[in-house]
mmCIF file of C-alpha atoms in Angstrom:
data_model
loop_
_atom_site.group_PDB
_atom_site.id
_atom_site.type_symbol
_atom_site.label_atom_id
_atom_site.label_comp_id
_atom_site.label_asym_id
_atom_site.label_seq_id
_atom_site.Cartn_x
_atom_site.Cartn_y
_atom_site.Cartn_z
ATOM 1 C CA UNK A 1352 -137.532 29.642 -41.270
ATOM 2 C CA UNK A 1353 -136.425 32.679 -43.267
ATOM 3 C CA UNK A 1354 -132.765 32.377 -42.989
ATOM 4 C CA UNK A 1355 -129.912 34.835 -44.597
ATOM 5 C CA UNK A 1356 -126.499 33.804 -44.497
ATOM 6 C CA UNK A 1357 -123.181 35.691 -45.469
ATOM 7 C CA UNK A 1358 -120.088 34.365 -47.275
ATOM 8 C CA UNK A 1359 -121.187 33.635 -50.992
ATOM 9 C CA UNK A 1360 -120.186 30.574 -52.086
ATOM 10 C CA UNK A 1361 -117.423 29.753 -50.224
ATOM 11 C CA UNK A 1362 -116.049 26.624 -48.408
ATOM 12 C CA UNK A 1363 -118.724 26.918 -45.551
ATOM 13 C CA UNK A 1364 -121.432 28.817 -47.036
ATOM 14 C CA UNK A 1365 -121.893 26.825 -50.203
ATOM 15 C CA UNK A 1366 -122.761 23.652 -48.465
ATOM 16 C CA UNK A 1367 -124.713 25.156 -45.627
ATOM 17 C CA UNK A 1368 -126.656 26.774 -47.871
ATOM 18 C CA UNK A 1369 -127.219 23.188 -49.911
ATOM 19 C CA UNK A 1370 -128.146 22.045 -46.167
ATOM 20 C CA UNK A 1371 -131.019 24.572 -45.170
ATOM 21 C CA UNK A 1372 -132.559 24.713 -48.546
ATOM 22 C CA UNK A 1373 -133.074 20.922 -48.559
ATOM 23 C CA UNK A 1374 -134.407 21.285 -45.053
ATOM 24 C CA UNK A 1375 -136.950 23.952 -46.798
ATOM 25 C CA UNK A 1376 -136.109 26.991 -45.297
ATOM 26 C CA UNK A 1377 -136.331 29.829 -47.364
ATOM 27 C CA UNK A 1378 -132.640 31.190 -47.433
ATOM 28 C CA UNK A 1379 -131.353 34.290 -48.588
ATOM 29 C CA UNK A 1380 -127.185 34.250 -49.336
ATOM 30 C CA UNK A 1381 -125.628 37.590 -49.405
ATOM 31 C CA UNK A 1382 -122.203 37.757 -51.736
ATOM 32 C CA UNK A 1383 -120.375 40.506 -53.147
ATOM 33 C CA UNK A 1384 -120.111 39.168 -56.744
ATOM 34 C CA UNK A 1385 -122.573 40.058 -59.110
ATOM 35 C CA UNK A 1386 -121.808 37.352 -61.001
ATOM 36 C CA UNK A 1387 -122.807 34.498 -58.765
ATOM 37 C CA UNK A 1388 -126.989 35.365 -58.647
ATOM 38 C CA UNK A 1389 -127.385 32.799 -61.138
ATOM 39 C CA UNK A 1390 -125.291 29.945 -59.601
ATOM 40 C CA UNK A 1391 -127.110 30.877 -55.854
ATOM 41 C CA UNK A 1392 -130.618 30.580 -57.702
ATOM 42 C CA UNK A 1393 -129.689 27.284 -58.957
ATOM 43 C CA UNK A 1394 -129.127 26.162 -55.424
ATOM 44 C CA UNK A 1395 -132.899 27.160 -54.529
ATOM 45 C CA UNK A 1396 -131.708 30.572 -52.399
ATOM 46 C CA UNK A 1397 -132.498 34.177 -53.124
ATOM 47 C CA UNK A 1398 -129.313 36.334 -53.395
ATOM 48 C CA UNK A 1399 -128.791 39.268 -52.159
ATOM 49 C CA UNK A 1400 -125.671 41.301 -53.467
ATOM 50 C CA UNK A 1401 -123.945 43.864 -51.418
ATOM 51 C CA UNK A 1402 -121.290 44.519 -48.866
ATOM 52 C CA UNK A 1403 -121.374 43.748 -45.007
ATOM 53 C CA UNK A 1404 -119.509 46.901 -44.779
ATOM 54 C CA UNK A 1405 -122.727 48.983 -46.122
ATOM 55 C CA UNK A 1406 -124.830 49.273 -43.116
ATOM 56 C CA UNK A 1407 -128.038 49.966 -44.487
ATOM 57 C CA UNK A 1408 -127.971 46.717 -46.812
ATOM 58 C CA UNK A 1409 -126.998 44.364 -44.076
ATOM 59 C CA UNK A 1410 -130.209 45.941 -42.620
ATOM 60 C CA UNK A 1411 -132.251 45.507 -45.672
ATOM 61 C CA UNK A 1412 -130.997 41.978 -46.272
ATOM 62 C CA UNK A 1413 -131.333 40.855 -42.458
ATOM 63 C CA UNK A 1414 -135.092 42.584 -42.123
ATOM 64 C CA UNK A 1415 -137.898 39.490 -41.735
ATOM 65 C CA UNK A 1416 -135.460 36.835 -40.514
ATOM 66 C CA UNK A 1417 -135.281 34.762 -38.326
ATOM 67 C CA UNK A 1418 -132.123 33.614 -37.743
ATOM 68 C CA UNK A 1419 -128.849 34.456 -39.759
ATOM 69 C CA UNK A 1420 -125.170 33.368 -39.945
ATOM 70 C CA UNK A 1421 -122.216 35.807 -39.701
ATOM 71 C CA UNK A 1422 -118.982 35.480 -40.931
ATOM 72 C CA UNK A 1423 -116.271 37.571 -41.983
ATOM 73 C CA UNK A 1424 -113.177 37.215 -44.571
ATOM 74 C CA UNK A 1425 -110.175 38.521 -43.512
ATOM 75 C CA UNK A 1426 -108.837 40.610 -46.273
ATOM 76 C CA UNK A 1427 -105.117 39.824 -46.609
ATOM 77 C CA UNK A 1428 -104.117 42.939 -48.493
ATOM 78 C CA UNK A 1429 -105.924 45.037 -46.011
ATOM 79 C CA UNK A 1430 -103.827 47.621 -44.246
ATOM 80 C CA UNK A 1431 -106.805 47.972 -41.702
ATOM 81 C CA UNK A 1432 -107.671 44.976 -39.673
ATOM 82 C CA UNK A 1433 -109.638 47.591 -37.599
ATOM 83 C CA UNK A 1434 -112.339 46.737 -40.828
ATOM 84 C CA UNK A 1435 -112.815 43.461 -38.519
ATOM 85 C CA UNK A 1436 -114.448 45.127 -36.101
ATOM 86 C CA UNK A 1437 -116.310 47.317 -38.040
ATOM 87 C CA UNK A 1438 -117.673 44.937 -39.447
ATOM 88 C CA UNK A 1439 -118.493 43.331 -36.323
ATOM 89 C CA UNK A 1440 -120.246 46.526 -35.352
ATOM 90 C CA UNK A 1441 -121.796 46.390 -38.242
ATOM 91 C CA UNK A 1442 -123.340 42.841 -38.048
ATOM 92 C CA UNK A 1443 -124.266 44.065 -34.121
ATOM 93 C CA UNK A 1444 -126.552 47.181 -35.489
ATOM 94 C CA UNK A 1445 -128.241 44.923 -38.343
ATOM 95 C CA UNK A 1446 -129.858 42.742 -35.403
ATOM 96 C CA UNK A 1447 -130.833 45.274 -33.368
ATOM 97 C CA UNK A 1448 -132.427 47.611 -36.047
ATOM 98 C CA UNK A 1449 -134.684 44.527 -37.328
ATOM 99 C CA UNK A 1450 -134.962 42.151 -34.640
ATOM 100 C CA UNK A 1451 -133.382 38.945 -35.876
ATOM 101 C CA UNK A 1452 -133.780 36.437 -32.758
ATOM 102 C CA UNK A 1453 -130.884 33.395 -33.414
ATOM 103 C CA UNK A 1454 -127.807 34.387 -34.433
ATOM 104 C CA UNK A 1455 -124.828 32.065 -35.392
ATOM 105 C CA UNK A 1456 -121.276 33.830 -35.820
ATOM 106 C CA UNK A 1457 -118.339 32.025 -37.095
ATOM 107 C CA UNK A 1458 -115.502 33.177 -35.430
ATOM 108 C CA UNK A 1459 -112.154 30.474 -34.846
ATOM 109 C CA UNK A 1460 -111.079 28.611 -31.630
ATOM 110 C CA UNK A 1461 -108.648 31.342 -30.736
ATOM 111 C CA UNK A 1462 -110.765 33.813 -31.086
ATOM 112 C CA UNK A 1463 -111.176 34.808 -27.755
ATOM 113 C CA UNK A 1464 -107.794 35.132 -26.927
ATOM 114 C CA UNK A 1465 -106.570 37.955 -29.938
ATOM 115 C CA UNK A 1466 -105.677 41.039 -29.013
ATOM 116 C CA UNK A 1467 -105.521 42.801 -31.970
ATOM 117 C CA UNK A 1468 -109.199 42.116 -33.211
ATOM 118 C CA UNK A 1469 -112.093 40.976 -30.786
ATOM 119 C CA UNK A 1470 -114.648 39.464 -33.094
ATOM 120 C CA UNK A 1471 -116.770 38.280 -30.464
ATOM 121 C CA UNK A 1472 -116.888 40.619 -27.645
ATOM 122 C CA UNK A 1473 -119.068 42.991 -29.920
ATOM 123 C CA UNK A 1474 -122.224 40.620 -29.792
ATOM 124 C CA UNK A 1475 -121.946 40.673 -25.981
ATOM 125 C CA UNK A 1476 -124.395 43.867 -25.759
ATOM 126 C CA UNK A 1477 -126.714 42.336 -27.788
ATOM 127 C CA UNK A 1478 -129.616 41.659 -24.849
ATOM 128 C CA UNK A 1479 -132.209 38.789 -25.654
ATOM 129 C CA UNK A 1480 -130.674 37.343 -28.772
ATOM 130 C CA UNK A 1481 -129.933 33.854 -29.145
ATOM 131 C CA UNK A 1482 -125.983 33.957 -30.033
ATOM 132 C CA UNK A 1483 -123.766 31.346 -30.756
ATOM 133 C CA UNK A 1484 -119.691 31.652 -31.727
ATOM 134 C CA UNK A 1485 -118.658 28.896 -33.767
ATOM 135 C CA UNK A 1486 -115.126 28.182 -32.967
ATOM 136 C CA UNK A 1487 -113.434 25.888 -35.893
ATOM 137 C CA UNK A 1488 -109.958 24.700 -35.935
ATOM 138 C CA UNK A 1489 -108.079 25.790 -38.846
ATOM 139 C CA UNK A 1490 -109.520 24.655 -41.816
ATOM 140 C CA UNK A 1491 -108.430 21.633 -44.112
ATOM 141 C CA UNK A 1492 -108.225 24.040 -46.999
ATOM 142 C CA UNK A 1493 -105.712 26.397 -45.579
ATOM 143 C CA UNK A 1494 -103.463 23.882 -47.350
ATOM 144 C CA UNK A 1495 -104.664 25.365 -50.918
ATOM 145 C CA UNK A 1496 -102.403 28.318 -49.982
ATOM 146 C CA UNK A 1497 -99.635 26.197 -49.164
ATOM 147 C CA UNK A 1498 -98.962 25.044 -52.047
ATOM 148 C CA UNK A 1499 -96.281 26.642 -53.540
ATOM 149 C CA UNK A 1500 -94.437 26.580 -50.166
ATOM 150 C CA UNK A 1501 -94.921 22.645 -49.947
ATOM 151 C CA UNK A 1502 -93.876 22.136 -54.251
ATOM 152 C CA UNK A 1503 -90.678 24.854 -54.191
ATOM 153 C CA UNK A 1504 -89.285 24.700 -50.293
ATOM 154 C CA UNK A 1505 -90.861 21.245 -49.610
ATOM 155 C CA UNK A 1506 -91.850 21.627 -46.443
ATOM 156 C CA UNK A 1507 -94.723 23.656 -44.846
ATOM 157 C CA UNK A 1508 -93.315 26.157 -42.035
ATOM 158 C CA UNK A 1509 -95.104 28.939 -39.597
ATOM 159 C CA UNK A 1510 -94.575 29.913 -36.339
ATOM 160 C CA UNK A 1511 -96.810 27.058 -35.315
ATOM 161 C CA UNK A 1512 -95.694 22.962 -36.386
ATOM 162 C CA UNK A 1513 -93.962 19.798 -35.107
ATOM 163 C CA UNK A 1514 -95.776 18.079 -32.283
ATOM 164 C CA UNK A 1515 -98.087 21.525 -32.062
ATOM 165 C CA UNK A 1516 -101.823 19.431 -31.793
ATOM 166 C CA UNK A 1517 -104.253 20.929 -33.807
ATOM 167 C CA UNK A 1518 -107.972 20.315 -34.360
ATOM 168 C CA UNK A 1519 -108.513 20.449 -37.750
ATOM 169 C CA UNK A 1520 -111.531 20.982 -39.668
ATOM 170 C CA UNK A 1521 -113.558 20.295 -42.956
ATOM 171 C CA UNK A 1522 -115.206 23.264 -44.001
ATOM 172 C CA UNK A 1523 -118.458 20.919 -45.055
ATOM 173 C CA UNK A 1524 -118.399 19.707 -40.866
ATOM 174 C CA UNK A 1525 -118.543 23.632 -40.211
ATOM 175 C CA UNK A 1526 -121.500 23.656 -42.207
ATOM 176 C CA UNK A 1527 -123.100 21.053 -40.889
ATOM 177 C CA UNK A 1528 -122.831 22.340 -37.232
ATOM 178 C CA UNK A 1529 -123.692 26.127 -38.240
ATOM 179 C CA UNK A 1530 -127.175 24.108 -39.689
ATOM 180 C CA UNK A 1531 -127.807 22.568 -36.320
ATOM 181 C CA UNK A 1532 -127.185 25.644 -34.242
ATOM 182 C CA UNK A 1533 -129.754 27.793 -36.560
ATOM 183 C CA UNK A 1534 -131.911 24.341 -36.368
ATOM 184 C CA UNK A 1535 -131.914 24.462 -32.267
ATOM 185 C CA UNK A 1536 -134.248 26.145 -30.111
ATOM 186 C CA UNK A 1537 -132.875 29.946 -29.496
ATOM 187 C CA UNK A 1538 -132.269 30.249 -26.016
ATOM 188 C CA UNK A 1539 -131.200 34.002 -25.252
ATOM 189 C CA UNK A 1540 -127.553 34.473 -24.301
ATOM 190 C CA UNK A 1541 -124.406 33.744 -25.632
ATOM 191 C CA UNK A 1542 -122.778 29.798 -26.407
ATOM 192 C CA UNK A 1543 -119.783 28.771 -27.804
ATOM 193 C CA UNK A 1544 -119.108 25.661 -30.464
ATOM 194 C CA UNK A 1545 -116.108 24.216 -31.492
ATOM 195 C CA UNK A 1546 -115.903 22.649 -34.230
ATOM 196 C CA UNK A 1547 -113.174 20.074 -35.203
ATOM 197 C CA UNK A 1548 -112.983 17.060 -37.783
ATOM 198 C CA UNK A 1549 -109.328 15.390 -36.602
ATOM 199 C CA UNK A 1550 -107.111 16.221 -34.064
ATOM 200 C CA UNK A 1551 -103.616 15.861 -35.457
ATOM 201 C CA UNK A 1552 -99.999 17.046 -34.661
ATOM 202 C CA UNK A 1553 -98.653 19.513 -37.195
ATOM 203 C CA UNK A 1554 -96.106 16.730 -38.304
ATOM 204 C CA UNK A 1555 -99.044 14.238 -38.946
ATOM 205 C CA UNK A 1556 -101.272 16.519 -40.923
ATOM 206 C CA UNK A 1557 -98.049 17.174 -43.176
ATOM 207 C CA UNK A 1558 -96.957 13.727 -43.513
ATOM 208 C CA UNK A 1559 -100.824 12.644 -45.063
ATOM 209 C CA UNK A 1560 -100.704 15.788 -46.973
ATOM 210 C CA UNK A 1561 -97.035 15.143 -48.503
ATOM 211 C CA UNK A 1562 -98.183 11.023 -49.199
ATOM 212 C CA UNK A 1563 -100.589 12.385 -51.424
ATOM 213 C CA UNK A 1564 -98.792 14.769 -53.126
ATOM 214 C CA UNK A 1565 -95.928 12.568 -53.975
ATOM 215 C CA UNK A 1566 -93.461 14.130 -50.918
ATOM 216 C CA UNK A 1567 -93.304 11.633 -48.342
ATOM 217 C CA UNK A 1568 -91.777 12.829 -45.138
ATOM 218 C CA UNK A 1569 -93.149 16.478 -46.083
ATOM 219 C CA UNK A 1570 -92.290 18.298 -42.537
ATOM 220 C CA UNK A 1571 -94.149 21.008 -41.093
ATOM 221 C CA UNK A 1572 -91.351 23.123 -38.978
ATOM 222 C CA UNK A 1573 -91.657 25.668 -36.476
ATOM 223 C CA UNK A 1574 -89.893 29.149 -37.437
ATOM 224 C CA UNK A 1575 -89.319 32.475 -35.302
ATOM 225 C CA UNK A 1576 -92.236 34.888 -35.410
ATOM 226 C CA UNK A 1577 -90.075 37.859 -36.707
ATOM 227 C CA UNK A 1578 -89.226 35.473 -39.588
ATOM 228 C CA UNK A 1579 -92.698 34.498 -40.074
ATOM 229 C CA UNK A 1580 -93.990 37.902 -40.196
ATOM 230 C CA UNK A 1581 -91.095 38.733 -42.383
ATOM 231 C CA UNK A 1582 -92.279 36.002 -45.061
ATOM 232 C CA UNK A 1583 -96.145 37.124 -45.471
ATOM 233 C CA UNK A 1584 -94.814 40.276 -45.854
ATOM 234 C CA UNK A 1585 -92.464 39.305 -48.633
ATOM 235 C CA UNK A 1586 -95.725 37.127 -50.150
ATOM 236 C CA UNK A 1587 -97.482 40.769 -50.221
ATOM 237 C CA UNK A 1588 -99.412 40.221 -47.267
ATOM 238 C CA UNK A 1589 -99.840 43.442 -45.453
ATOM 239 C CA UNK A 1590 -97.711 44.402 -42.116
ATOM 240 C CA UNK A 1591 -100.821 44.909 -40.250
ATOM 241 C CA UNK A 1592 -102.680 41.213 -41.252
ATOM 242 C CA UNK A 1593 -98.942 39.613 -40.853
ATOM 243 C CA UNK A 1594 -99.061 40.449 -37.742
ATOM 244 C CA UNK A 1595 -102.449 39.348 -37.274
ATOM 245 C CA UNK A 1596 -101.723 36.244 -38.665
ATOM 246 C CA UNK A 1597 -98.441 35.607 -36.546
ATOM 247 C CA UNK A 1598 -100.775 36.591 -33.122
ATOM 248 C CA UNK A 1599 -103.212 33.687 -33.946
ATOM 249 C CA UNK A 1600 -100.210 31.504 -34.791
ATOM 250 C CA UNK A 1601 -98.606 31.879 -31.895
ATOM 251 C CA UNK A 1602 -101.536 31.328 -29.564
ATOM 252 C CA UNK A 1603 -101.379 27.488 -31.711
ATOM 253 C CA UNK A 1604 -97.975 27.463 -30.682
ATOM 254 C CA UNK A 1605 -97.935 28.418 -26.926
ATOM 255 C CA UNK A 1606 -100.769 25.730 -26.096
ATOM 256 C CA UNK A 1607 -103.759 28.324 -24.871
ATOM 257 C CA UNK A 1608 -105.700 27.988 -27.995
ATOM 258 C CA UNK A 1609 -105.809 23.759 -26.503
ATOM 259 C CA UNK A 1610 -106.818 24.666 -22.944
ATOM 260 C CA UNK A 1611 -110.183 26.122 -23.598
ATOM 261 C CA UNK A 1612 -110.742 23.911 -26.424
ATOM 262 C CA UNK A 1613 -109.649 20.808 -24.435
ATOM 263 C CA UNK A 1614 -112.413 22.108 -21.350
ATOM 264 C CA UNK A 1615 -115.378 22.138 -24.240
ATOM 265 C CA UNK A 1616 -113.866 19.646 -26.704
ATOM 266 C CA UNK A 1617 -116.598 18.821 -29.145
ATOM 267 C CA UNK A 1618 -117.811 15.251 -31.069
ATOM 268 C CA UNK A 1619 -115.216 14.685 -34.195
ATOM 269 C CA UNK A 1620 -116.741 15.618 -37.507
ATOM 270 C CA UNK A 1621 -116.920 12.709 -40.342
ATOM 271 C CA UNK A 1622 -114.461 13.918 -42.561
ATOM 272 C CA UNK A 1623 -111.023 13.547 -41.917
ATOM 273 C CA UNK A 1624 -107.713 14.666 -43.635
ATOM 274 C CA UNK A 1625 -106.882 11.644 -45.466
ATOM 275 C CA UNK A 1626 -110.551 11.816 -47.240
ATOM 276 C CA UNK A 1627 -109.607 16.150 -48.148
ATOM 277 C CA UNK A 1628 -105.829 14.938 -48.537
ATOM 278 C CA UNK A 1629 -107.159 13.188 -52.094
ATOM 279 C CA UNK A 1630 -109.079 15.745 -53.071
ATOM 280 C CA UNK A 1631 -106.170 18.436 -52.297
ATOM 281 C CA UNK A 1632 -103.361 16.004 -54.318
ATOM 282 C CA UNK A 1633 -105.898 15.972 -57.164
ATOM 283 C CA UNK A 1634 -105.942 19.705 -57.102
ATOM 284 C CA UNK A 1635 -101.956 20.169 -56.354
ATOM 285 C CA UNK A 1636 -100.796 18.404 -59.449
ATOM 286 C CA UNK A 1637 -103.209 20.194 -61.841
ATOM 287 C CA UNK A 1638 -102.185 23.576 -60.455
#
């Protein structure tokens, strides 16, 4: 198959991509760096450099395929989380102008319940197109930006923590369910996927994550949203992603990210937090 996928070479993208081009698909990888043609070559795909933003590439890039994978950064300087949906709409016209039949859009597992953004409600007018959401847990390396919380405050603390259960994910586990959704028969209509490597309570994922560091008992600890909110600000996040941020928190928090989750729970993935945790502590105390 003639496959494009967005996100460069990222956590998700970078091994998906190694995926489908050992499978033999011919896969295109769109990024936004110049820079990285060479090292997407080397991998056996054809880049493609440009902006999802930019219309008329995204149509370019997505005309003769036959399936592609959607995904899109959140931009944590950005004043205008509207450019979510934008981009959304974006994505939406790109199908529909050249006729791409599967579709596979990463989205999170509480995406459906943000008010703020709707990443997914966009692809709902798109008739006879295979769709599928891909719901993932938060990610294993979310903890990369927690470092300097975890080394100077020791401790990790959001408006989410303690005995909060979260399905975390490995970023490679993402990638291997995105390849077996493009892989699958396209069935026209929407589907949802969750994705999840462990399920783990806040406190647990901190204490594996502070044994390999070298701060046993690390705590992760539940704060007010205001004083949340207050913090990314202060870490030159913008008001308007804080806020963002603290919505999706909360929704960890409150328990209705776990209902929906709990009604279409999904197999485990194969890597779990201790295997990442090495990895991270490797990375921690060189950085």
């Amino acid at each position: 198959m003639k496959i494009v996928l967005t996100g460069s070479l990222g956590h998700i993208s970078k091994p998906l991509t190694e995926i489908l081009v050992k499978e033999g698909h011919e896969v295109t990888l769109i990024t936004t760096d110049i820079s990285k043609q060479a090292a997407v070559q080397a991998m056996g795909a054809r880049p493609a450099v440009g902006r999802i933003g930019d219309r008329s590439f995204l149509v370019k890039a997505f005309t003769g395929a036959d399936a592609v994978y959607c995904m899109n950064p959140l931009d944590f300087t950005s004043r205008d989380v509207g450019e979510w949906d934008r981009n959304m709409d974006n994505y939406v016209h790109a199908v529909r102008e050249t006729g791409v039949g599967r579709v596979v859009v990463l989205t999170g597992w509480i995406a459906h319940l943000l008010q703020r953004v709707q990443p997914e409600k966009k692809f709902e007018a798109l008739n006879g197109v295979s769709v599928t959401f891909v719901r993932p847990g938060p990610f294993y390396s979310n903890f990369y930006h927690l470092k300097d919380m975890i080394r100077h405050q020791g401790r990790i603390a959001s408006n989410y923590g303690g005995e909060d259960i979260v399905a975390f994910v490995a970023p490679e586990d993402i990638a291997e369910a995105i390849a077996e959704e493009i892989n699958t028969p396209a069935t026209a209509g929407l589907k949802t996927r969750y994705v999840a490597s462990e399920e783990l309570t806040c406190n647990q994922a901190a204490q594996i994550i502070g044994e390999a560091v070298g701060i046993p008992g690390l705590q992760w600890v539940t704060l007010p949203a205001d004083q949340v909110q207050q913090g990314l600000q202060a870490s030159g996040v913008s008001p308007e992603v804080a806020a963002l941020l603290v919505e999706m928190q909360e929704h960890m928090h409150n328990g209705k990210a776990q209902q929906d989750y709990y009604l279409n729970r999904p197999a485990l993935g194969k890597r779990k937090l201790k295997d990442f945790a090495r990895e991270y502590a490797a990375w921690y105390h060189q950085n």
